[in-house]
mmCIF file of C-alpha atoms in Angstrom:
data_model
loop_
_atom_site.group_PDB
_atom_site.id
_atom_site.type_symbol
_atom_site.label_atom_id
_atom_site.label_comp_id
_atom_site.label_asym_id
_atom_site.label_seq_id
_atom_site.Cartn_x
_atom_site.Cartn_y
_atom_site.Cartn_z
ATOM 1 C CA MET A 1 16.230 -12.650 -4.431
ATOM 2 C CA HIS A 2 18.400 -14.105 -1.667
ATOM 3 C CA THR A 3 16.737 -14.430 1.760
ATOM 4 C CA ILE A 4 19.509 -12.463 3.535
ATOM 5 C CA LYS A 5 18.647 -9.471 1.333
ATOM 6 C CA PHE A 6 14.899 -10.080 1.090
ATOM 7 C CA VAL A 7 14.012 -10.238 4.807
ATOM 8 C CA PRO A 8 15.520 -6.933 6.024
ATOM 9 C CA LEU A 9 14.086 -5.067 3.029
ATOM 10 C CA ILE A 10 10.624 -6.485 3.712
ATOM 11 C CA VAL A 11 10.823 -5.597 7.420
ATOM 12 C CA LEU A 12 11.968 -2.071 6.563
ATOM 13 C CA THR A 13 9.239 -1.368 4.040
ATOM 14 C CA THR A 14 6.447 -2.935 6.128
ATOM 15 C CA PHE A 15 7.492 -0.932 9.191
ATOM 16 C CA PHE A 16 7.203 2.319 7.284
ATOM 17 C CA MET A 17 3.913 1.127 5.775
ATOM 18 C CA GLY A 18 2.467 0.268 9.184
ATOM 19 C CA SER A 19 3.743 3.278 11.093
ATOM 20 C CA SER A 20 2.407 5.649 8.421
ATOM 21 C CA PHE A 21 -1.133 5.011 9.699
ATOM 22 C CA THR A 22 -0.191 6.307 13.129
ATOM 23 C CA VAL A 23 1.762 9.274 11.772
ATOM 24 C CA GLY A 24 -1.082 10.046 9.371
ATOM 25 C CA LYS A 25 -3.570 9.987 12.232
ATOM 26 C CA LEU A 26 -1.411 12.534 14.030
ATOM 27 C CA GLY A 27 -1.310 14.658 10.902
ATOM 28 C CA LEU A 28 -5.085 15.004 10.710
ATOM 29 C CA ALA A 29 -4.910 17.399 13.640
ATOM 30 C CA TYR A 30 -3.149 19.861 11.333
ATOM 31 C CA ALA A 31 -4.563 19.180 7.853
ATOM 32 C CA SER A 32 -7.564 17.916 5.919
ATOM 33 C CA PRO A 33 -7.085 14.273 4.889
ATOM 34 C CA LEU A 34 -6.909 14.510 1.095
ATOM 35 C CA LEU A 35 -4.763 17.650 1.172
ATOM 36 C CA LEU A 36 -2.310 16.039 3.606
ATOM 37 C CA ALA A 37 -2.094 12.942 1.415
ATOM 38 C CA GLY A 38 -1.689 15.120 -1.676
ATOM 39 C CA TYR A 39 1.114 17.218 -0.171
ATOM 40 C CA ARG A 40 2.787 14.038 1.039
ATOM 41 C CA PHE A 41 3.046 12.487 -2.385
ATOM 42 C CA ILE A 42 3.628 15.630 -4.401
ATOM 43 C CA LEU A 43 6.631 16.399 -2.203
ATOM 44 C CA ALA A 44 7.820 12.781 -2.315
ATOM 45 C CA GLY A 45 7.274 12.596 -6.078
ATOM 46 C CA ILE A 46 9.179 15.815 -6.752
ATOM 47 C CA LEU A 47 12.131 14.728 -4.603
ATOM 48 C CA MET A 48 12.226 11.332 -6.267
ATOM 49 C CA ALA A 49 11.891 12.855 -9.750
ATOM 50 C CA VAL A 50 14.883 15.117 -9.102
ATOM 51 C CA PHE A 51 16.788 12.104 -7.830
ATOM 52 C CA VAL A 52 16.078 9.881 -10.839
ATOM 53 C CA ILE A 53 16.714 12.697 -13.318
ATOM 54 C CA GLY A 54 20.011 13.553 -11.585
ATOM 55 C CA LEU A 55 21.123 9.914 -11.689
ATOM 56 C CA ARG A 56 19.955 9.655 -15.303
ATOM 57 C CA ARG A 57 17.836 6.646 -14.580
ATOM 58 C CA PRO A 58 16.174 5.339 -17.761
ATOM 59 C CA HIS A 59 12.876 7.108 -18.351
ATOM 60 C CA PRO A 60 10.080 5.735 -20.549
ATOM 61 C CA ASP A 61 10.296 6.768 -24.197
ATOM 62 C CA SER A 62 6.684 6.057 -25.092
ATOM 63 C CA LYS A 63 3.411 7.764 -24.191
ATOM 64 C CA ARG A 64 1.850 4.379 -23.379
ATOM 65 C CA VAL A 65 4.310 3.709 -20.538
ATOM 66 C CA TRP A 66 3.727 7.183 -19.039
ATOM 67 C CA ILE A 67 -0.005 6.516 -19.095
ATOM 68 C CA ARG A 68 0.605 3.191 -17.338
ATOM 69 C CA MET A 69 2.511 4.956 -14.573
ATOM 70 C CA LEU A 70 -0.382 7.418 -14.274
ATOM 71 C CA VAL A 71 -2.845 4.524 -13.923
ATOM 72 C CA ILE A 72 -0.631 2.857 -11.290
ATOM 73 C CA GLY A 73 -0.408 6.159 -9.426
ATOM 74 C CA ALA A 74 -4.184 6.536 -9.566
ATOM 75 C CA PHE A 75 -4.645 3.203 -7.791
ATOM 76 C CA GLN A 76 -1.522 2.880 -5.600
ATOM 77 C CA THR A 77 -1.205 6.470 -4.420
ATOM 78 C CA ALA A 78 -4.472 8.326 -5.020
ATOM 79 C CA GLY A 79 -6.770 5.360 -4.442
ATOM 80 C CA VAL A 80 -4.987 3.580 -1.593
ATOM 81 C CA MET A 81 -3.676 6.563 0.301
ATOM 82 C CA GLY A 82 -6.695 8.772 -0.241
ATOM 83 C CA CYS A 83 -8.967 6.066 1.187
ATOM 84 C CA ILE A 84 -6.569 5.445 4.105
ATOM 85 C CA PHE A 85 -6.485 9.103 5.167
ATOM 86 C CA LEU A 86 -10.247 9.366 4.848
ATOM 87 C CA SER A 87 -10.693 6.228 6.938
ATOM 88 C CA LEU A 88 -8.506 7.645 9.728
ATOM 89 C CA ARG A 89 -11.083 10.346 10.412
ATOM 90 C CA THR A 90 -13.516 7.848 11.958
ATOM 91 C CA ILE A 91 -11.631 4.630 12.797
ATOM 92 C CA SER A 92 -8.380 3.841 14.574
ATOM 93 C CA ALA A 93 -4.986 3.548 12.911
ATOM 94 C CA SER A 94 -4.967 -0.114 13.970
ATOM 95 C CA GLN A 95 -8.250 -0.925 12.227
ATOM 96 C CA SER A 96 -7.356 1.044 9.100
ATOM 97 C CA SER A 97 -4.020 -0.784 8.764
ATOM 98 C CA ILE A 98 -5.624 -4.207 9.243
ATOM 99 C CA LEU A 99 -8.317 -3.551 6.629
ATOM 100 C CA THR A 100 -5.923 -2.052 4.108
ATOM 101 C CA PHE A 101 -3.491 -4.953 4.249
ATOM 102 C CA THR A 102 -6.075 -7.585 3.448
ATOM 103 C CA ASN A 103 -5.121 -6.845 -0.168
ATOM 104 C CA PRO A 104 -3.120 -10.104 -0.667
ATOM 105 C CA LEU A 105 -6.394 -11.969 -0.207
ATOM 106 C CA LEU A 106 -7.992 -9.768 -2.854
ATOM 107 C CA VAL A 107 -5.067 -10.427 -5.203
ATOM 108 C CA VAL A 108 -6.131 -14.091 -5.228
ATOM 109 C CA ILE A 109 -9.769 -13.252 -5.860
ATOM 110 C CA LEU A 110 -9.078 -10.696 -8.574
ATOM 111 C CA GLY A 111 -6.395 -12.886 -10.090
ATOM 112 C CA THR A 112 -8.913 -15.725 -10.397
ATOM 113 C CA VAL A 113 -11.724 -13.582 -11.813
ATOM 114 C CA LEU A 114 -9.726 -11.295 -14.097
ATOM 115 C CA LEU A 115 -6.589 -13.218 -14.981
ATOM 116 C CA LYS A 116 -7.891 -16.823 -14.776
ATOM 117 C CA ALA A 117 -5.233 -17.856 -12.264
ATOM 118 C CA ARG A 118 -5.771 -21.142 -10.427
ATOM 119 C CA TYR A 119 -5.099 -21.758 -6.752
ATOM 120 C CA LYS A 120 -5.044 -24.763 -4.447
ATOM 121 C CA PRO A 121 -7.804 -25.603 -1.917
ATOM 122 C CA TYR A 122 -5.727 -24.546 1.120
ATOM 123 C CA GLN A 123 -5.149 -21.164 -0.514
ATOM 124 C CA TRP A 124 -8.910 -20.645 -0.729
ATOM 125 C CA ILE A 125 -9.143 -21.716 2.909
ATOM 126 C CA GLY A 126 -6.648 -18.923 3.584
ATOM 127 C CA VAL A 127 -8.915 -16.456 1.765
ATOM 128 C CA LEU A 128 -11.920 -17.552 3.838
ATOM 129 C CA LEU A 129 -9.883 -17.355 7.050
ATOM 130 C CA GLY A 130 -8.692 -13.884 6.100
ATOM 131 C CA LEU A 131 -12.203 -12.704 5.347
ATOM 132 C CA THR A 132 -13.286 -14.139 8.709
ATOM 133 C CA GLY A 133 -10.567 -12.023 10.286
ATOM 134 C CA VAL A 134 -11.976 -8.947 8.565
ATOM 135 C CA ALA A 135 -15.431 -9.756 9.926
ATOM 136 C CA ILE A 136 -13.996 -10.141 13.443
ATOM 137 C CA THR A 137 -12.129 -6.851 13.122
ATOM 138 C CA LEU A 138 -15.265 -5.064 11.949
ATOM 139 C CA GLY A 139 -17.098 -6.636 14.844
ATOM 140 C CA THR A 140 -15.206 -4.367 17.223
ATOM 141 C CA GLN A 141 -17.349 -1.483 15.929
ATOM 142 C CA LEU A 142 -20.655 -0.973 17.679
ATOM 143 C CA GLU A 143 -21.808 1.095 14.697
ATOM 144 C CA VAL A 144 -21.080 1.139 10.995
ATOM 145 C CA LYS A 145 -18.679 3.960 10.175
ATOM 146 C CA ILE A 146 -17.718 5.313 6.764
ATOM 147 C CA GLY A 147 -14.070 4.761 7.703
ATOM 148 C CA LEU A 148 -14.630 0.994 7.513
ATOM 149 C CA LEU A 149 -15.723 1.306 3.896
ATOM 150 C CA PHE A 150 -12.727 3.476 3.033
ATOM 151 C CA GLY A 151 -10.410 0.997 4.752
ATOM 152 C CA LEU A 152 -11.776 -1.868 2.637
ATOM 153 C CA LEU A 153 -11.709 0.246 -0.528
ATOM 154 C CA SER A 154 -8.025 1.031 0.030
ATOM 155 C CA SER A 155 -7.370 -2.731 0.060
ATOM 156 C CA VAL A 156 -9.163 -3.161 -3.268
ATOM 157 C CA CYS A 157 -7.114 -0.379 -4.866
ATOM 158 C CA TRP A 158 -3.873 -1.887 -3.554
ATOM 159 C CA ALA A 159 -4.736 -5.326 -4.919
ATOM 160 C CA VAL A 160 -5.398 -3.838 -8.347
ATOM 161 C CA SER A 161 -2.147 -1.878 -8.282
ATOM 162 C CA THR A 162 -0.198 -5.011 -7.274
ATOM 163 C CA LEU A 163 -1.419 -6.812 -10.368
ATOM 164 C CA LEU A 164 -0.716 -3.792 -12.570
ATOM 165 C CA VAL A 165 2.821 -3.325 -11.248
ATOM 166 C CA LYS A 166 3.732 -6.933 -11.871
ATOM 167 C CA ARG A 167 2.144 -6.878 -15.325
ATOM 168 C CA TRP A 168 3.552 -3.542 -16.500
ATOM 169 C CA GLY A 169 6.379 -2.727 -14.094
ATOM 170 C CA GLY A 170 9.025 -5.089 -15.487
ATOM 171 C CA SER A 171 9.827 -2.709 -18.334
ATOM 172 C CA ILE A 172 10.035 0.383 -16.095
ATOM 173 C CA ASP A 173 12.928 1.311 -13.838
ATOM 174 C CA SER A 174 11.683 0.770 -10.267
ATOM 175 C CA TRP A 175 13.013 4.153 -9.041
ATOM 176 C CA VAL A 176 11.387 5.976 -11.960
ATOM 177 C CA LEU A 177 8.122 4.147 -11.389
ATOM 178 C CA SER A 178 8.189 5.052 -7.671
ATOM 179 C CA ALA A 179 8.836 8.713 -8.442
ATOM 180 C CA TYR A 180 6.210 9.373 -11.043
ATOM 181 C CA GLN A 181 3.419 7.188 -9.701
ATOM 182 C CA MET A 182 3.720 9.144 -6.434
ATOM 183 C CA LEU A 183 3.783 12.499 -8.236
ATOM 184 C CA PHE A 184 0.810 11.638 -10.461
ATOM 185 C CA GLY A 185 -1.121 10.205 -7.513
ATOM 186 C CA GLY A 186 -0.311 13.272 -5.390
ATOM 187 C CA LEU A 187 -1.625 15.619 -8.061
ATOM 188 C CA LEU A 188 -4.829 13.579 -8.317
ATOM 189 C CA LEU A 189 -5.216 13.769 -4.538
ATOM 190 C CA LEU A 190 -4.726 17.544 -4.647
ATOM 191 C CA LEU A 191 -7.501 17.846 -7.258
ATOM 192 C CA ALA A 192 -9.728 15.599 -5.137
ATOM 193 C CA SER A 193 -9.055 17.786 -2.109
ATOM 194 C CA LEU A 194 -10.085 20.939 -3.966
ATOM 195 C CA ALA A 195 -13.250 19.245 -5.231
ATOM 196 C CA LEU A 196 -14.379 17.151 -2.261
ATOM 197 C CA GLU A 197 -13.321 18.875 0.977
ATOM 198 C CA ARG A 198 -12.490 22.183 2.591
ATOM 199 C CA PRO A 199 -8.703 21.983 2.451
ATOM 200 C CA PHE A 200 -6.554 23.366 5.262
ATOM 201 C CA PHE A 201 -2.983 22.892 6.473
ATOM 202 C CA ILE A 202 -1.685 24.395 9.720
ATOM 203 C CA VAL A 203 2.016 25.156 9.345
ATOM 204 C CA ASN A 204 4.129 24.534 12.466
ATOM 205 C CA GLY A 205 7.041 22.345 13.555
ATOM 206 C CA HIS A 206 4.854 19.324 14.270
ATOM 207 C CA SER A 207 2.935 19.405 10.993
ATOM 208 C CA LEU A 208 6.139 19.853 8.935
ATOM 209 C CA ALA A 209 7.864 16.990 10.787
ATOM 210 C CA ILE A 210 4.848 14.745 10.125
ATOM 211 C CA LEU A 211 4.814 15.737 6.463
ATOM 212 C CA LEU A 212 8.533 15.008 6.066
ATOM 213 C CA TRP A 213 8.183 11.602 7.785
ATOM 214 C CA LEU A 214 5.282 10.677 5.514
ATOM 215 C CA SER A 215 6.949 12.026 2.374
ATOM 216 C CA VAL A 216 10.506 10.705 2.822
ATOM 217 C CA LEU A 217 10.410 7.575 4.994
ATOM 218 C CA SER A 218 6.856 6.338 4.468
ATOM 219 C CA SER A 219 6.739 7.260 0.767
ATOM 220 C CA ILE A 220 10.116 7.459 -0.955
ATOM 221 C CA VAL A 221 11.857 4.742 1.053
ATOM 222 C CA GLN A 222 8.728 2.615 1.395
ATOM 223 C CA PHE A 223 7.684 2.547 -2.254
ATOM 224 C CA ALA A 224 11.169 2.320 -3.696
ATOM 225 C CA VAL A 225 11.949 -0.726 -1.557
ATOM 226 C CA TRP A 226 8.516 -2.251 -2.159
ATOM 227 C CA TYR A 227 8.730 -2.008 -5.949
ATOM 228 C CA TYR A 228 12.323 -3.216 -5.904
ATOM 229 C CA VAL A 229 11.323 -6.360 -4.011
ATOM 230 C CA LEU A 230 8.046 -6.854 -5.882
ATOM 231 C CA GLN A 231 9.703 -6.810 -9.285
ATOM 232 C CA ARG A 232 12.345 -9.340 -8.207
ATOM 233 C CA SER A 233 10.097 -11.911 -6.559
ATOM 234 C CA ASP A 234 6.718 -13.608 -6.924
ATOM 235 C CA PRO A 235 3.916 -11.091 -6.143
ATOM 236 C CA GLY A 236 2.019 -13.628 -4.040
ATOM 237 C CA LYS A 237 4.957 -14.633 -1.872
ATOM 238 C CA THR A 238 5.997 -11.000 -1.455
ATOM 239 C CA SER A 239 2.450 -9.933 -0.567
ATOM 240 C CA ALA A 240 2.394 -12.620 2.133
ATOM 241 C CA PHE A 241 4.740 -10.524 4.217
ATOM 242 C CA LEU A 242 2.367 -7.567 4.158
ATOM 243 C CA PHE A 243 0.744 -8.953 7.298
ATOM 244 C CA LEU A 244 3.755 -7.418 9.089
ATOM 245 C CA ALA A 245 2.496 -3.933 8.161
ATOM 246 C CA PRO A 246 -0.744 -4.065 10.197
ATOM 247 C CA PHE A 247 1.315 -5.589 13.010
ATOM 248 C CA PHE A 248 3.484 -2.460 12.984
ATOM 249 C CA GLY A 249 0.367 -0.347 12.536
ATOM 250 C CA VAL A 250 -1.294 -1.826 15.639
ATOM 251 C CA LEU A 251 1.968 -1.666 17.610
ATOM 252 C CA THR A 252 2.685 2.010 16.818
ATOM 253 C CA GLY A 253 -0.985 2.925 17.272
ATOM 254 C CA TRP A 254 -0.879 1.438 20.748
ATOM 255 C CA ASN A 255 2.522 2.901 21.621
ATOM 256 C CA VAL A 256 2.115 6.412 20.153
ATOM 257 C CA LEU A 257 -1.636 7.069 20.096
ATOM 258 C CA GLY A 258 -2.605 4.981 23.114
ATOM 259 C CA GLU A 259 -5.111 2.960 21.075
ATOM 260 C CA PRO A 260 -6.390 -0.036 23.066
ATOM 261 C CA LEU A 261 -5.262 -3.505 22.045
ATOM 262 C CA HIS A 262 -8.827 -4.821 21.758
ATOM 263 C CA PRO A 263 -8.841 -8.666 21.878
ATOM 264 C CA LEU A 264 -11.045 -8.836 18.786
ATOM 265 C CA ILE A 265 -8.672 -6.639 16.809
ATOM 266 C CA ILE A 266 -5.791 -8.929 17.791
ATOM 267 C CA ALA A 267 -7.810 -12.033 16.946
ATOM 268 C CA GLY A 268 -8.902 -10.585 13.615
ATOM 269 C CA GLY A 269 -5.338 -9.608 12.772
ATOM 270 C CA LEU A 270 -4.087 -13.104 13.557
ATOM 271 C CA CYS A 271 -6.767 -14.670 11.358
ATOM 272 C CA ILE A 272 -5.852 -12.351 8.501
ATOM 273 C CA GLY A 273 -2.131 -13.024 8.929
ATOM 274 C CA THR A 274 -2.697 -16.782 8.962
ATOM 275 C CA GLY A 275 -4.939 -16.533 5.944
ATOM 276 C CA ILE A 276 -2.333 -14.585 3.998
ATOM 277 C CA PHE A 277 0.274 -17.169 4.937
ATOM 278 C CA LEU A 278 -1.889 -20.007 3.616
ATOM 279 C CA VAL A 279 -2.703 -18.077 0.458
ATOM 280 C CA ASN A 280 0.973 -17.689 -0.356
ATOM 281 C CA LEU A 281 2.220 -21.077 0.835
ATOM 282 C CA ASP A 282 3.950 -22.613 -2.164
ATOM 283 C CA PHE A 283 2.251 -19.912 -4.203
ATOM 284 C CA LYS A 284 2.052 -21.070 -7.819
ATOM 285 C CA SER A 285 -0.254 -20.352 -10.681
ATOM 286 C CA ARG A 286 -0.736 -22.715 -13.603
ATOM 287 C CA HIS A 287 -0.578 -19.776 -15.970
ATOM 288 C CA ALA A 288 2.001 -17.011 -16.311
ATOM 289 C CA VAL A 289 -0.621 -14.415 -15.561
ATOM 290 C CA PHE A 290 1.818 -11.727 -14.532
ATOM 291 C CA SER A 291 3.942 -11.779 -17.668
ATOM 292 C CA GLU A 292 4.686 -8.377 -19.079
ATOM 293 C CA ASP A 293 2.297 -7.084 -21.729
ATOM 294 C CA LYS A 294 4.558 -6.309 -24.654
#
């Protein structure tokens, strides 16, 4: 993909990724976390499904591909977003965004362990630097909170989904994949809400505006652009730019929620961003580990 097209798309999608932590934090005043996340992606999935059906985008013609989209939705939407909304109950939007977007570092680790990919020494230095940044960020907490665990777990789910999308997504229309993985993930989140929490949603102008922002801009636009870019570029190089998302998360958390710009959070974020840059510098694997599974 040409740089002139790649850069603005990456900035757009990472802004909506980062700002969604702040908007989601606002939404917890009106809804329980899993229910809010479920409503967000059910609405987004339905709107996208109507869109792709209306445009007659090519839908999968095999049960196996539908199951793959369900699995991607379980990790990318239900896993990632469910953990994010749960983390926002006890930690700041800034911390949650920083922890979630360590996933490019985990892509390297999981790629090595599961897919036998090989990386250069400076890339492993980047992983260590990124993990140091996580430790620094966690060091801002005077006590261990469950939100920290959920923030890290969201990163693991995102790393897994990144590998799955690159492995399976090449044969699926990116718009169709975006629509149904959100819908499937949203339904799983709704089931989780009914089973694991006391769901509530206060209906007013603020809550509906938050839901629409999360559903349309931070879901439909975000995921469609993300999958479009991911499928047309190297997953490592693309993931390198995800450090922009926590930057936007910290910036909007400070500007909208009044969250303090703690020096350790800034230092941790810089370490993570530098680590991701090193990980994806001249990113190459000696094996075509992301080739589509026919």
